[in-house]
PDB file of C-alpha atoms in Angstrom:
ATOM      1  CA  ILE A   1     102.901-130.054  87.330  1.00  0.00           C
ATOM      2  CA  LEU A   2      99.307-129.306  86.373  1.00  0.00           C
ATOM      3  CA  TYR A   3      98.872-127.449  89.685  1.00  0.00           C
ATOM      4  CA  ILE A   4     101.978-125.315  89.011  1.00  0.00           C
ATOM      5  CA  ARG A   5     100.709-124.385  85.529  1.00  0.00           C
ATOM      6  CA  LYS A   6      97.313-123.332  86.930  1.00  0.00           C
ATOM      7  CA  THR A   7      98.997-121.317  89.664  1.00  0.00           C
ATOM      8  CA  MET A   8     101.319-119.595  87.172  1.00  0.00           C
ATOM      9  CA  LYS A   9      98.378-118.875  84.857  1.00  0.00           C
ATOM     10  CA  ASN A  10      96.432-117.319  87.744  1.00  0.00           C
ATOM     11  CA  LEU A  11      99.424-115.221  88.790  1.00  0.00           C
ATOM     12  CA  VAL A  12      99.855-113.921  85.239  1.00  0.00           C
ATOM     13  CA  LEU A  13      96.137-113.052  85.058  1.00  0.00           C
ATOM     14  CA  ILE A  14      96.301-111.231  88.392  1.00  0.00           C
ATOM     15  CA  PHE A  15      99.399-109.320  87.295  1.00  0.00           C
ATOM     16  CA  LEU A  16      97.800-108.282  83.981  1.00  0.00           C
ATOM     17  CA  THR A  17      94.606-107.227  85.755  1.00  0.00           C
ATOM     18  CA  LEU A  18      96.588-105.068  88.169  1.00  0.00           C
ATOM     19  CA  ILE A  19      98.405-103.381  85.305  1.00  0.00           C
ATOM     20  CA  LEU A  20      95.157-102.819  83.391  1.00  0.00           C
ATOM     21  CA  PHE A  21      93.312-101.225  86.319  1.00  0.00           C
ATOM     22  CA  SER A  22      96.165 -99.316  87.899  1.00  0.00           C
ATOM     23  CA  SER A  23      96.311 -95.525  87.660  1.00  0.00           C
ATOM     24  CA  CYS A  24      97.857 -93.957  84.582  1.00  0.00           C
ATOM     25  CA  ASN A  25      99.383 -91.142  86.626  1.00  0.00           C
ATOM     26  CA  GLU A  26     103.145 -90.969  86.538  1.00  0.00           C
ATOM     27  CA  GLU A  27     105.037 -89.508  89.468  1.00  0.00           C
ATOM     28  CA  ILE A  28     107.569 -86.960  88.262  1.00  0.00           C
ATOM     29  CA  THR A  29     109.258 -86.456  91.600  1.00  0.00           C
ATOM     30  CA  THR A  30     112.509 -87.658  90.126  1.00  0.00           C
ATOM     31  CA  PRO A  31     116.042 -86.716  91.123  1.00  0.00           C
ATOM     32  CA  ASP A  32     115.566 -83.946  88.532  1.00  0.00           C
ATOM     33  CA  SER A  33     112.686 -82.433  90.558  1.00  0.00           C
ATOM     34  CA  GLN A  34     113.658 -80.288  93.494  1.00  0.00           C
ATOM     35  CA  PHE A  35     111.389 -78.647  96.076  1.00  0.00           C
ATOM     36  CA  ILE A  36     113.091 -75.376  96.998  1.00  0.00           C
ATOM     37  CA  GLU A  37     112.695 -72.740  99.698  1.00  0.00           C
ATOM     38  CA  ASN A  38     112.069 -69.058  99.025  1.00  0.00           C
ATOM     39  CA  THR A  39     115.617 -68.239 100.163  1.00  0.00           C
ATOM     40  CA  TYR A  40     117.004 -70.286  97.254  1.00  0.00           C
ATOM     41  CA  PHE A  41     116.722 -67.103  95.180  1.00  0.00           C
ATOM     42  CA  GLY A  42     118.505 -64.905  97.749  1.00  0.00           C
ATOM     43  CA  ASN A  43     117.140 -62.412 100.259  1.00  0.00           C
ATOM     44  CA  CYS A  44     116.598 -59.776  97.585  1.00  0.00           C
ATOM     45  CA  PHE A  45     113.755 -61.664  95.852  1.00  0.00           C
ATOM     46  CA  LEU A  46     111.286 -62.360  98.653  1.00  0.00           C
ATOM     47  CA  GLY A  47     108.316 -60.231  97.623  1.00  0.00           C
ATOM     48  CA  PHE A  48     105.040 -62.075  98.204  1.00  0.00           C
ATOM     49  CA  PRO A  49     101.732 -61.657  96.365  1.00  0.00           C
ATOM     50  CA  GLU A  50      98.645 -60.242  98.049  1.00  0.00           C
ATOM     51  CA  GLU A  51      96.573 -63.268  97.017  1.00  0.00           C
ATOM     52  CA  ARG A  52      97.132 -66.771  95.666  1.00  0.00           C
ATOM     53  CA  GLU A  53      99.317 -66.696  92.616  1.00  0.00           C
ATOM     54  CA  GLU A  54     100.042 -69.721  90.422  1.00  0.00           C
ATOM     55  CA  VAL A  55     103.376 -69.363  88.660  1.00  0.00           C
ATOM     56  CA  VAL A  56     104.773 -71.409  85.759  1.00  0.00           C
ATOM     57  CA  ILE A  57     108.121 -70.150  84.463  1.00  0.00           C
ATOM     58  CA  ARG A  58     109.463 -71.840  81.332  1.00  0.00           C
ATOM     59  CA  THR A  59     112.054 -69.358  80.030  1.00  0.00           C
ATOM     60  CA  GLU A  60     114.916 -67.174  81.207  1.00  0.00           C
ATOM     61  CA  ASP A  61     112.983 -64.039  80.181  1.00  0.00           C
ATOM     62  CA  GLU A  62     109.885 -65.059  82.180  1.00  0.00           C
ATOM     63  CA  TYR A  63     112.159 -65.755  85.172  1.00  0.00           C
ATOM     64  CA  ALA A  64     113.922 -62.384  84.928  1.00  0.00           C
ATOM     65  CA  ASP A  65     110.573 -60.538  84.641  1.00  0.00           C
ATOM     66  CA  TYR A  66     109.052 -62.386  87.593  1.00  0.00           C
ATOM     67  CA  MET A  67     112.079 -61.910  89.858  1.00  0.00           C
ATOM     68  CA  GLU A  68     112.282 -58.212  88.998  1.00  0.00           C
ATOM     69  CA  LYS A  69     108.707 -57.822  90.289  1.00  0.00           C
ATOM     70  CA  LYS A  70     109.729 -59.594  93.528  1.00  0.00           C
ATOM     71  CA  ARG A  71     112.944 -57.596  94.051  1.00  0.00           C
ATOM     72  CA  VAL A  72     113.164 -56.040  97.531  1.00  0.00           C
ATOM     73  CA  THR A  73     113.750 -52.291  97.270  1.00  0.00           C
ATOM     74  CA  GLY A  74     113.671 -49.307  99.574  1.00  0.00           C
ATOM     75  CA  LEU A  75     115.742 -47.595 102.209  1.00  0.00           C
ATOM     76  CA  GLY A  76     118.677 -49.650 103.426  1.00  0.00           C
ATOM     77  CA  SER A  77     118.244 -52.234 100.662  1.00  0.00           C
ATOM     78  CA  ASP A  78     121.393 -53.326  98.828  1.00  0.00           C
ATOM     79  CA  CYS A  79     119.428 -55.374  96.308  1.00  0.00           C
ATOM     80  CA  GLU A  80     119.585 -53.097  93.270  1.00  0.00           C
ATOM     81  CA  ASP A  81     122.385 -55.122  91.656  1.00  0.00           C
ATOM     82  CA  ALA A  82     121.418 -58.537  93.013  1.00  0.00           C
ATOM     83  CA  VAL A  83     120.930 -61.393  90.537  1.00  0.00           C
ATOM     84  CA  PRO A  84     118.606 -64.348  91.291  1.00  0.00           C
ATOM     85  CA  THR A  85     119.994 -67.883  91.359  1.00  0.00           C
ATOM     86  CA  ASP A  86     120.782 -69.216  87.888  1.00  0.00           C
ATOM     87  CA  ILE A  87     118.384 -71.836  86.490  1.00  0.00           C
ATOM     88  CA  ASN A  88     118.868 -73.760  83.240  1.00  0.00           C
ATOM     89  CA  PHE A  89     115.483 -73.348  81.553  1.00  0.00           C
ATOM     90  CA  SER A  90     116.484 -75.545  78.624  1.00  0.00           C
ATOM     91  CA  GLN A  91     116.280 -78.435  81.120  1.00  0.00           C
ATOM     92  CA  HIS A  92     113.867 -77.187  83.823  1.00  0.00           C
ATOM     93  CA  THR A  93     110.565 -75.424  84.473  1.00  0.00           C
ATOM     94  CA  LEU A  94     109.935 -73.560  87.742  1.00  0.00           C
ATOM     95  CA  ILE A  95     106.448 -73.753  89.268  1.00  0.00           C
ATOM     96  CA  GLY A  96     104.976 -72.525  92.538  1.00  0.00           C
ATOM     97  CA  THR A  97     101.979 -71.068  94.327  1.00  0.00           C
ATOM     98  CA  PHE A  98     101.642 -68.916  97.451  1.00  0.00           C
ATOM     99  CA  THR A  99     100.362 -70.131 100.830  1.00  0.00           C
ATOM    100  CA  SER A 100     100.423 -68.393 104.226  1.00  0.00           C
ATOM    101  CA  GLY A 101      99.102 -68.772 107.770  1.00  0.00           C
ATOM    102  CA  GLY A 102      99.857 -69.874 111.332  1.00  0.00           C
ATOM    103  CA  CYS A 103     103.046 -69.738 113.413  1.00  0.00           C
ATOM    104  CA  SER A 104     104.281 -73.048 112.049  1.00  0.00           C
ATOM    105  CA  ALA A 105     103.434 -75.115 109.003  1.00  0.00           C
ATOM    106  CA  THR A 106     103.813 -78.688 107.806  1.00  0.00           C
ATOM    107  CA  TYR A 107     103.856 -79.268 104.049  1.00  0.00           C
ATOM    108  CA  ASP A 108     102.960 -82.336 102.028  1.00  0.00           C
ATOM    109  CA  ARG A 109     103.826 -81.714  98.369  1.00  0.00           C
ATOM    110  CA  SER A 110     103.580 -84.061  95.395  1.00  0.00           C
ATOM    111  CA  LEU A 111     103.699 -83.974  91.613  1.00  0.00           C
ATOM    112  CA  GLU A 112     101.883 -86.184  89.136  1.00  0.00           C
ATOM    113  CA  GLN A 113     101.915 -86.169  85.351  1.00  0.00           C
ATOM    114  CA  ASP A 114      99.120 -87.546  83.208  1.00  0.00           C
ATOM    115  CA  GLY A 115      99.732 -86.916  79.536  1.00  0.00           C
ATOM    116  CA  LYS A 116      99.922 -83.159  78.955  1.00  0.00           C
ATOM    117  CA  GLU A 117      98.882 -82.239  82.521  1.00  0.00           C
ATOM    118  CA  VAL A 118     101.106 -81.856  85.551  1.00  0.00           C
ATOM    119  CA  THR A 119      99.274 -81.675  88.870  1.00  0.00           C
ATOM    120  CA  TYR A 120     101.070 -80.062  91.804  1.00  0.00           C
ATOM    121  CA  LYS A 121      99.321 -81.027  95.050  1.00  0.00           C
ATOM    122  CA  ILE A 122     100.084 -79.103  98.222  1.00  0.00           C
ATOM    123  CA  LYS A 123      98.589 -79.792 101.630  1.00  0.00           C
ATOM    124  CA  VAL A 124      99.585 -77.319 104.346  1.00  0.00           C
ATOM    125  CA  GLU A 125      98.726 -77.750 108.017  1.00  0.00           C
ATOM    126  CA  TYR A 126      99.059 -74.566 110.081  1.00  0.00           C
ATOM    127  CA  ARG A 127      99.423 -74.390 113.876  1.00  0.00           C
ATOM    128  CA  GLY A 128      99.406 -71.482 116.286  1.00  0.00           C
ATOM    129  CA  LEU A 129      98.238 -67.892 116.331  1.00  0.00           C
ATOM    130  CA  CYS A 130     100.866 -65.160 116.197  1.00  0.00           C
ATOM    131  CA  LEU A 131     101.830 -61.956 114.423  1.00  0.00           C
ATOM    132  CA  SER A 132     104.558 -63.587 112.336  1.00  0.00           C
ATOM    133  CA  ILE A 133     102.879 -66.009 109.928  1.00  0.00           C
ATOM    134  CA  VAL A 134     104.561 -68.704 107.835  1.00  0.00           C
ATOM    135  CA  THR A 135     104.596 -67.974 104.080  1.00  0.00           C
ATOM    136  CA  SER A 136     105.831 -70.000 101.145  1.00  0.00           C
ATOM    137  CA  MET A 137     105.720 -69.909  97.365  1.00  0.00           C
ATOM    138  CA  ASN A 138     106.051 -73.740  97.380  1.00  0.00           C
ATOM    139  CA  TRP A 139     108.606 -73.649  94.578  1.00  0.00           C
ATOM    140  CA  VAL A 140     109.570 -76.812  92.722  1.00  0.00           C
ATOM    141  CA  LEU A 141     112.056 -77.110  89.890  1.00  0.00           C
ATOM    142  CA  ILE A 142     110.883 -79.855  87.537  1.00  0.00           C
ATOM    143  CA  PRO A 143     112.062 -81.368  84.243  1.00  0.00           C
ATOM    144  CA  LYS A 144     111.324 -79.093  81.276  1.00  0.00           C
ATOM    145  CA  LEU A 145     107.644 -78.857  80.320  1.00  0.00           C
ATOM    146  CA  ARG A 146     106.493 -78.278  76.777  1.00  0.00           C
ATOM    147  CA  LYS A 147     104.512 -75.102  76.043  1.00  0.00           C
ATOM    148  CA  LYS A 148     101.371 -77.168  75.478  1.00  0.00           C
ATOM    149  CA  ASP A 149     101.654 -78.867  78.900  1.00  0.00           C
ATOM    150  CA  GLU A 150      99.238 -77.558  81.523  1.00  0.00           C
ATOM    151  CA  VAL A 151     100.032 -77.197  85.231  1.00  0.00           C
ATOM    152  CA  ILE A 152      97.166 -77.679  87.675  1.00  0.00           C
ATOM    153  CA  PHE A 153      97.616 -76.511  91.264  1.00  0.00           C
ATOM    154  CA  GLU A 154      95.607 -78.237  93.999  1.00  0.00           C
ATOM    155  CA  VAL A 155      96.072 -76.539  97.369  1.00  0.00           C
ATOM    156  CA  GLU A 156      94.520 -77.636 100.652  1.00  0.00           C
ATOM    157  CA  GLU A 157      95.182 -75.402 103.654  1.00  0.00           C
ATOM    158  CA  VAL A 158      94.189 -76.725 107.078  1.00  0.00           C
ATOM    159  CA  ASN A 159      94.251 -74.622 110.258  1.00  0.00           C
ATOM    160  CA  LEU A 160      94.713 -76.951 113.254  1.00  0.00           C
ATOM    161  CA  ASN A 161      93.938 -74.330 115.934  1.00  0.00           C
TER     162      ASN A 161
END
């Protein structure tokens, strides 16, 4: 019985030590978080930035303004009356950043929250050389962020050619 008590005491100490020294980061990739493709918004909202752009959209007005800037226009375009996919911004925030390169790409995306900071980590591995390159805004729909919450984007792009 003395041996069992010592063993239990040691297990409790190990467990408490693990809790004390474990990371305080909280994964927020919950069922409420959704990684989405550019086409989620429809073919009329595919405009891409010239350089890296980090986007955090918290309201319906911000969403409408952003999508209007990305609206495809010109000869043969029937996008003048198109409406982007509806998003409930009372429950969600939309974040994303642009990446491009290679003929094919493999993405590793993750989200972490530590207090008032959300870190969106993206690792992209590109393969191949061609005229048609892979582009993505790396959109993710996450649970609603407060105005004081900060989003940090960490992007690593690797060309495997």
